[in-house]
Short mmCIF file of C-alpha atoms and ligand atoms in Angstrom, two decimals:
data_model
loop_
_atom_site.label_atom_id
_atom_site.label_comp_id
_atom_site.label_asym_id
_atom_site.label_seq_id
_atom_site.Cartn_x
_atom_site.Cartn_y
_atom_site.Cartn_z
CA MET M 1 24.42 9.68 4.18
CA LYS M 2 21.48 9.93 1.80
CA ARG M 3 23.67 8.61 -1.00
CA ILE M 4 24.70 5.60 1.13
CA PHE M 5 21.08 4.90 2.04
CA SER M 6 20.11 5.09 -1.62
CA LEU M 7 22.91 2.71 -2.54
CA ILE M 8 21.76 0.22 0.09
CA LEU M 9 18.21 0.46 -1.22
CA VAL M 10 19.33 -0.01 -4.81
CA CYS M 11 21.33 -3.10 -3.81
CA MET M 12 18.39 -4.48 -1.84
CA MET M 13 16.02 -3.93 -4.73
CA THR M 14 18.49 -5.35 -7.22
CA PHE M 15 18.56 -8.57 -5.24
CA SER M 16 14.90 -8.69 -4.38
CA LEU M 17 13.76 -7.74 -7.84
CA ALA M 18 16.39 -9.73 -9.72
CA GLY M 19 15.60 -10.25 -13.36
CA CYS M 20 14.03 -6.83 -13.97
CA SER M 21 15.38 -5.04 -16.98
CA ALA M 22 15.98 -1.31 -16.70
CA GLY M 23 13.83 -0.43 -19.65
CA ASP M 24 10.79 -2.47 -18.74
CA SER M 25 9.09 -1.33 -15.60
CA ARG M 26 6.11 -3.54 -16.24
CA ALA M 27 8.34 -6.60 -16.24
CA ALA M 28 10.02 -5.19 -13.15
CA GLU M 29 6.74 -4.83 -11.34
CA SER M 30 5.62 -8.29 -12.33
CA SER M 31 8.90 -9.62 -11.06
CA ALA M 32 8.48 -7.72 -7.80
CA ALA M 33 5.02 -9.17 -7.47
CA MET M 34 6.34 -12.65 -8.06
CA GLU M 35 9.00 -12.09 -5.41
CA SER M 36 6.51 -10.85 -2.88
CA GLY M 37 4.45 -14.03 -3.27
CA VAL M 38 1.24 -12.39 -2.19
CA GLY M 39 -2.14 -14.00 -2.43
CA ARG M 40 -1.51 -16.79 -4.85
CA GLU M 41 -4.46 -18.74 -3.62
CA ASN M 42 -7.10 -16.07 -3.85
CA GLY M 43 -6.79 -14.57 -7.27
CA ALA M 44 -3.99 -12.08 -6.73
CA VAL M 45 -2.07 -13.44 -9.68
CA SER M 46 -4.85 -12.81 -12.12
CA GLU M 47 -5.47 -9.34 -10.68
CA SER M 48 -1.79 -8.47 -10.96
CA SER M 49 -1.72 -9.74 -14.52
CA ALA M 50 -4.80 -7.78 -15.40
CA ALA M 51 -3.28 -4.63 -13.98
CA ALA M 52 0.00 -5.23 -15.74
CA GLU M 53 -1.76 -5.55 -19.08
CA ASN M 54 -3.19 -2.06 -18.89
CA ASP M 55 -1.28 1.11 -19.68
CA THR M 56 -2.76 2.68 -16.60
CA VAL M 57 -2.03 0.44 -13.68
CA ALA M 58 -3.98 2.20 -10.95
CA GLU M 59 -7.51 2.01 -12.17
CA ASN M 60 -9.56 0.42 -9.47
CA SER M 61 -12.92 1.71 -8.32
CA LEU M 62 -13.17 4.91 -6.32
CA ALA M 63 -15.96 4.17 -3.95
CA ALA M 64 -15.75 2.67 -0.52
CA GLU M 65 -16.90 -0.90 -0.89
CA THR M 66 -18.96 -2.81 1.63
CA SER M 67 -18.27 -6.41 2.50
CA GLU M 68 -20.60 -9.12 1.28
CA LEU M 69 -20.09 -11.14 4.46
CA PRO M 70 -23.17 -11.88 6.57
CA ALA M 71 -24.06 -8.83 8.64
CA GLY M 72 -23.21 -10.55 11.91
CA GLU M 73 -19.56 -10.76 10.92
CA ALA M 74 -19.21 -7.18 9.77
CA SER M 75 -17.37 -4.81 12.07
CA ALA M 76 -18.91 -1.37 11.70
CA ASP M 77 -16.08 0.44 13.47
CA THR M 78 -13.36 -0.94 11.20
CA LEU M 79 -12.16 0.46 7.88
CA ILE M 80 -9.57 -0.91 5.48
CA ILE M 81 -7.75 1.69 3.38
CA TYR M 82 -5.29 0.57 0.76
CA PHE M 83 -3.18 1.79 -2.15
CA SER M 84 -2.09 -0.65 -4.82
CA CYS M 85 -0.75 -0.21 -8.33
CA THR M 86 -0.12 -3.79 -9.43
CA GLY M 87 -2.53 -5.78 -7.30
CA ASN M 88 -0.44 -7.21 -4.48
CA THR M 89 -1.60 -4.91 -1.72
CA LYS M 90 -5.12 -5.08 -3.10
CA ALA M 91 -5.06 -8.86 -2.66
CA ALA M 92 -3.97 -8.44 0.95
CA ALA M 93 -6.67 -5.82 1.60
CA GLU M 94 -9.33 -8.04 0.09
CA GLU M 95 -8.27 -10.92 2.30
CA ILE M 96 -8.50 -8.69 5.38
CA GLN M 97 -11.96 -7.63 4.26
CA ARG M 98 -12.98 -11.23 3.68
CA GLN M 99 -11.90 -12.10 7.22
CA THR M 100 -13.32 -9.03 8.98
CA GLY M 101 -16.23 -7.80 6.89
CA ALA M 102 -14.95 -4.26 7.33
CA ASP M 103 -15.68 -1.42 4.90
CA MET M 104 -12.95 -0.74 2.38
CA PHE M 105 -11.63 2.36 0.64
CA GLU M 106 -9.09 2.27 -2.14
CA ILE M 107 -6.71 5.20 -2.50
CA VAL M 108 -7.08 6.03 -6.19
CA PRO M 109 -4.69 8.67 -7.50
CA GLU M 110 -6.30 11.62 -9.27
CA ILE M 111 -3.62 11.12 -11.90
CA PRO M 112 -3.17 7.37 -12.33
CA TYR M 113 0.31 5.88 -12.32
CA THR M 114 1.42 4.49 -15.67
CA ALA M 115 3.98 1.73 -15.99
CA GLU M 116 6.54 4.41 -16.88
CA ASP M 117 5.61 6.35 -13.74
CA LEU M 118 6.49 3.29 -11.66
CA ASN M 119 9.88 2.65 -13.23
CA TYR M 120 12.16 2.80 -10.23
CA ASN M 121 15.18 2.31 -12.49
CA ASP M 122 14.57 5.76 -13.93
CA ASP M 123 15.61 8.62 -11.64
CA ASP M 124 13.16 10.86 -13.47
CA SER M 125 10.14 8.58 -13.18
CA ARG M 126 7.16 10.06 -11.38
CA ALA M 127 7.35 7.62 -8.45
CA ASN M 128 11.06 8.24 -7.94
CA GLN M 129 10.64 12.00 -8.18
CA GLU M 130 7.81 11.92 -5.64
CA GLN M 131 9.70 9.68 -3.24
CA SER M 132 12.67 12.00 -3.23
CA ASP M 133 10.51 15.07 -2.57
CA ASP M 134 9.46 15.40 1.08
CA SER M 135 6.72 17.84 0.14
CA ALA M 136 5.16 15.68 -2.60
CA ARG M 137 1.49 14.95 -1.90
CA PRO M 138 -0.12 13.35 -4.97
CA ALA M 139 -3.86 14.04 -5.02
CA ILE M 140 -6.35 11.34 -4.11
CA SER M 141 -9.55 10.95 -6.10
CA GLY M 142 -12.72 10.68 -4.02
CA SER M 143 -13.07 10.80 -0.27
CA ILE M 144 -13.95 8.59 2.68
CA ASP M 145 -17.50 8.89 3.98
CA ASN M 146 -17.95 9.10 7.75
CA PHE M 147 -14.27 8.69 8.51
CA ASP M 148 -14.89 9.83 12.09
CA SER M 149 -17.12 6.83 12.73
CA TYR M 150 -14.26 4.33 12.42
CA GLU M 151 -12.13 3.39 15.43
CA ILE M 152 -9.83 0.83 13.81
CA VAL M 153 -8.24 1.68 10.47
CA PHE M 154 -6.10 -0.74 8.48
CA VAL M 155 -3.77 1.14 6.15
CA GLY M 156 -2.13 -0.89 3.37
CA TYR M 157 0.42 0.10 0.72
CA PRO M 158 3.36 -1.15 -1.30
CA ILE M 159 6.80 -0.22 -0.02
CA TRP M 160 8.40 2.38 -2.27
CA TRP M 161 12.05 3.09 -1.63
CA GLY M 162 11.86 1.62 1.83
CA THR M 163 8.80 3.51 3.02
CA LEU M 164 5.28 4.83 2.27
CA PRO M 165 4.36 5.96 -1.22
CA LYS M 166 3.85 9.71 -0.95
CA ILE M 167 0.16 9.37 -1.77
CA VAL M 168 -0.26 7.65 1.61
CA ASN M 169 1.17 10.79 3.18
CA THR M 170 -1.58 12.67 1.37
CA LEU M 171 -4.10 10.41 3.08
CA LEU M 172 -2.49 10.92 6.49
CA ASP M 173 -2.50 14.69 6.00
CA THR M 174 -6.13 14.70 4.85
CA TYR M 175 -7.79 12.75 7.66
CA ASP M 176 -7.50 13.09 11.41
CA PHE M 177 -6.49 9.73 12.87
CA SER M 178 -6.31 11.03 16.46
CA GLY M 179 -7.62 8.48 18.94
CA LYS M 180 -7.90 5.75 16.32
CA THR M 181 -6.01 2.47 16.19
CA VAL M 182 -4.05 2.27 12.94
CA ILE M 183 -3.00 -1.17 11.73
CA PRO M 184 -0.49 -0.92 8.87
CA PHE M 185 0.13 -3.65 6.32
CA CYS M 186 2.31 -3.65 3.24
CA THR M 187 3.66 -5.69 0.39
CA SER M 188 7.15 -5.36 -1.02
CA GLY M 189 9.85 -7.07 -3.02
CA GLY M 190 11.62 -7.85 0.23
CA SER M 191 11.86 -4.70 2.35
CA GLY M 192 10.35 -4.71 5.81
CA ILE M 193 7.51 -2.54 7.09
CA GLY M 194 9.36 -0.83 9.97
CA THR M 195 10.40 2.46 8.35
CA SER M 196 6.93 3.04 6.93
CA VAL M 197 5.34 2.44 10.33
CA SER M 198 7.65 5.04 11.85
CA ALA M 199 6.52 7.46 9.13
CA ILE M 200 2.86 6.83 10.02
CA ARG M 201 3.60 7.36 13.71
CA GLU M 202 5.34 10.63 12.91
CA ALA M 203 2.41 11.82 10.80
CA GLU M 204 -0.24 10.67 13.32
CA PRO M 205 1.20 11.21 16.81
CA GLU M 206 -2.25 11.07 18.42
CA ALA M 207 -3.11 7.68 16.94
CA SER M 208 -2.17 4.29 18.31
CA VAL M 209 -0.17 2.79 15.44
CA LEU M 210 0.51 -0.94 15.68
CA ASP M 211 3.68 -2.56 14.32
CA GLY M 212 1.86 -3.89 11.28
CA LEU M 213 2.54 -6.75 8.91
CA ARG M 214 4.49 -7.14 5.70
CA VAL M 215 2.23 -9.59 3.91
CA GLY M 216 4.36 -12.22 2.25
CA ASP M 217 1.38 -14.47 1.62
CA THR M 218 -2.28 -13.91 2.28
CA SER M 219 -2.32 -17.09 4.36
CA ASP M 220 -0.39 -15.06 6.97
CA ILE M 221 -3.36 -12.79 7.49
CA ALA M 222 -5.82 -14.90 9.50
CA GLY M 223 -3.38 -15.59 12.34
CA TRP M 224 -2.20 -12.00 12.37
CA LEU M 225 -5.76 -10.68 12.62
CA GLU M 226 -6.33 -12.84 15.69
CA GLU M 227 -3.36 -11.11 17.29
CA VAL M 228 -4.20 -7.52 16.39
CA LEU M 229 -7.97 -7.32 16.58
CA PRO M 230 -9.69 -6.95 19.93
C1 LIG L 301 8.73 3.10 -7.24
C2 LIG L 301 8.83 1.76 -6.56
C3 LIG L 301 9.71 1.59 -5.51
C4 LIG L 301 9.80 0.36 -4.86
N1 LIG L 301 10.65 0.24 -3.80
C5 LIG L 301 10.78 -0.94 -3.16
C6 LIG L 301 11.65 -1.07 -2.05
O1 LIG L 301 12.28 -0.13 -1.57
N2 LIG L 301 11.74 -2.30 -1.46
C7 LIG L 301 11.05 -3.38 -1.93
O2 LIG L 301 11.18 -4.43 -1.35
N3 LIG L 301 10.19 -3.27 -2.97
C8 LIG L 301 10.03 -2.08 -3.59
N4 LIG L 301 9.16 -1.97 -4.65
C9 LIG L 301 8.34 -3.13 -5.03
C10 LIG L 301 6.91 -3.03 -4.47
O3 LIG L 301 6.92 -2.73 -3.05
C11 LIG L 301 6.17 -4.37 -4.60
O4 LIG L 301 6.19 -4.78 -5.94
C12 LIG L 301 4.75 -4.28 -4.09
O5 LIG L 301 4.26 -5.57 -3.78
C13 LIG L 301 3.80 -3.64 -5.11
O6 LIG L 301 2.52 -3.56 -4.53
P1 LIG L 301 1.20 -3.30 -5.41
O7 LIG L 301 1.08 -4.47 -6.38
O8 LIG L 301 0.09 -3.31 -4.41
O9 LIG L 301 1.36 -2.01 -6.11
C14 LIG L 301 9.03 -0.75 -5.31
C15 LIG L 301 8.16 -0.58 -6.39
C16 LIG L 301 8.06 0.65 -6.99
C17 LIG L 301 7.09 0.84 -8.15
#
């Protein structure tokens, strides 16, 4: 069963990430980013390119950042958490912050992911090893201040092998989301968000977890926010 699921995933990724060579994960990631079409109009392309040019692709700042929107538009009870290695999910998170003025926290791995780590064509790559290990919980650098004070928490991530990157499980294990509204969002080369949302619900049974959005383009975000925010 697991083998069949893996085969389906491989086929899906082969189609959605067409053009990626096995030996060049950086090219693969760029291709995936191109396929996902996220945030072309707000600088996502240059951020993705910048990330792709570095050996260490997860290198964004550790600290929770505060919106520069006028105070009146900021929502003090809302937090945006995201994980992003090549910039796509970061672009989506930044657009949500621009629209909401919410605080933002980036999940930064204690050990950054290199391009080799992200090579999904290599069974032995770090990402693939982690995704196939249910107990893997890669460490997160830094911590979220005053997590208890937030009622609405956006959680954004890239889809890895159909679901959450294991470092998002680390986040879910670390913080108590009970009683909070969790709003997932993701980017991907084509896979939907559904399986990852089920994983969040399983990890946080006392939270209200919305269906979430796979962000194909940041222009999708404004309308979606009108639907999901009170
Ligand atoms: C290890 C790994 C596994 C991935 N698995 C999938 C997948 O199952 N389905 C898919 O559509 N895309 C998959 N992708 C592509 C990413 O979801 C996509 O490129 C995403 O937009 C990257 O987000 P980021 O730039 O924020 O890191 C995978 C990428 C990596 C590195």
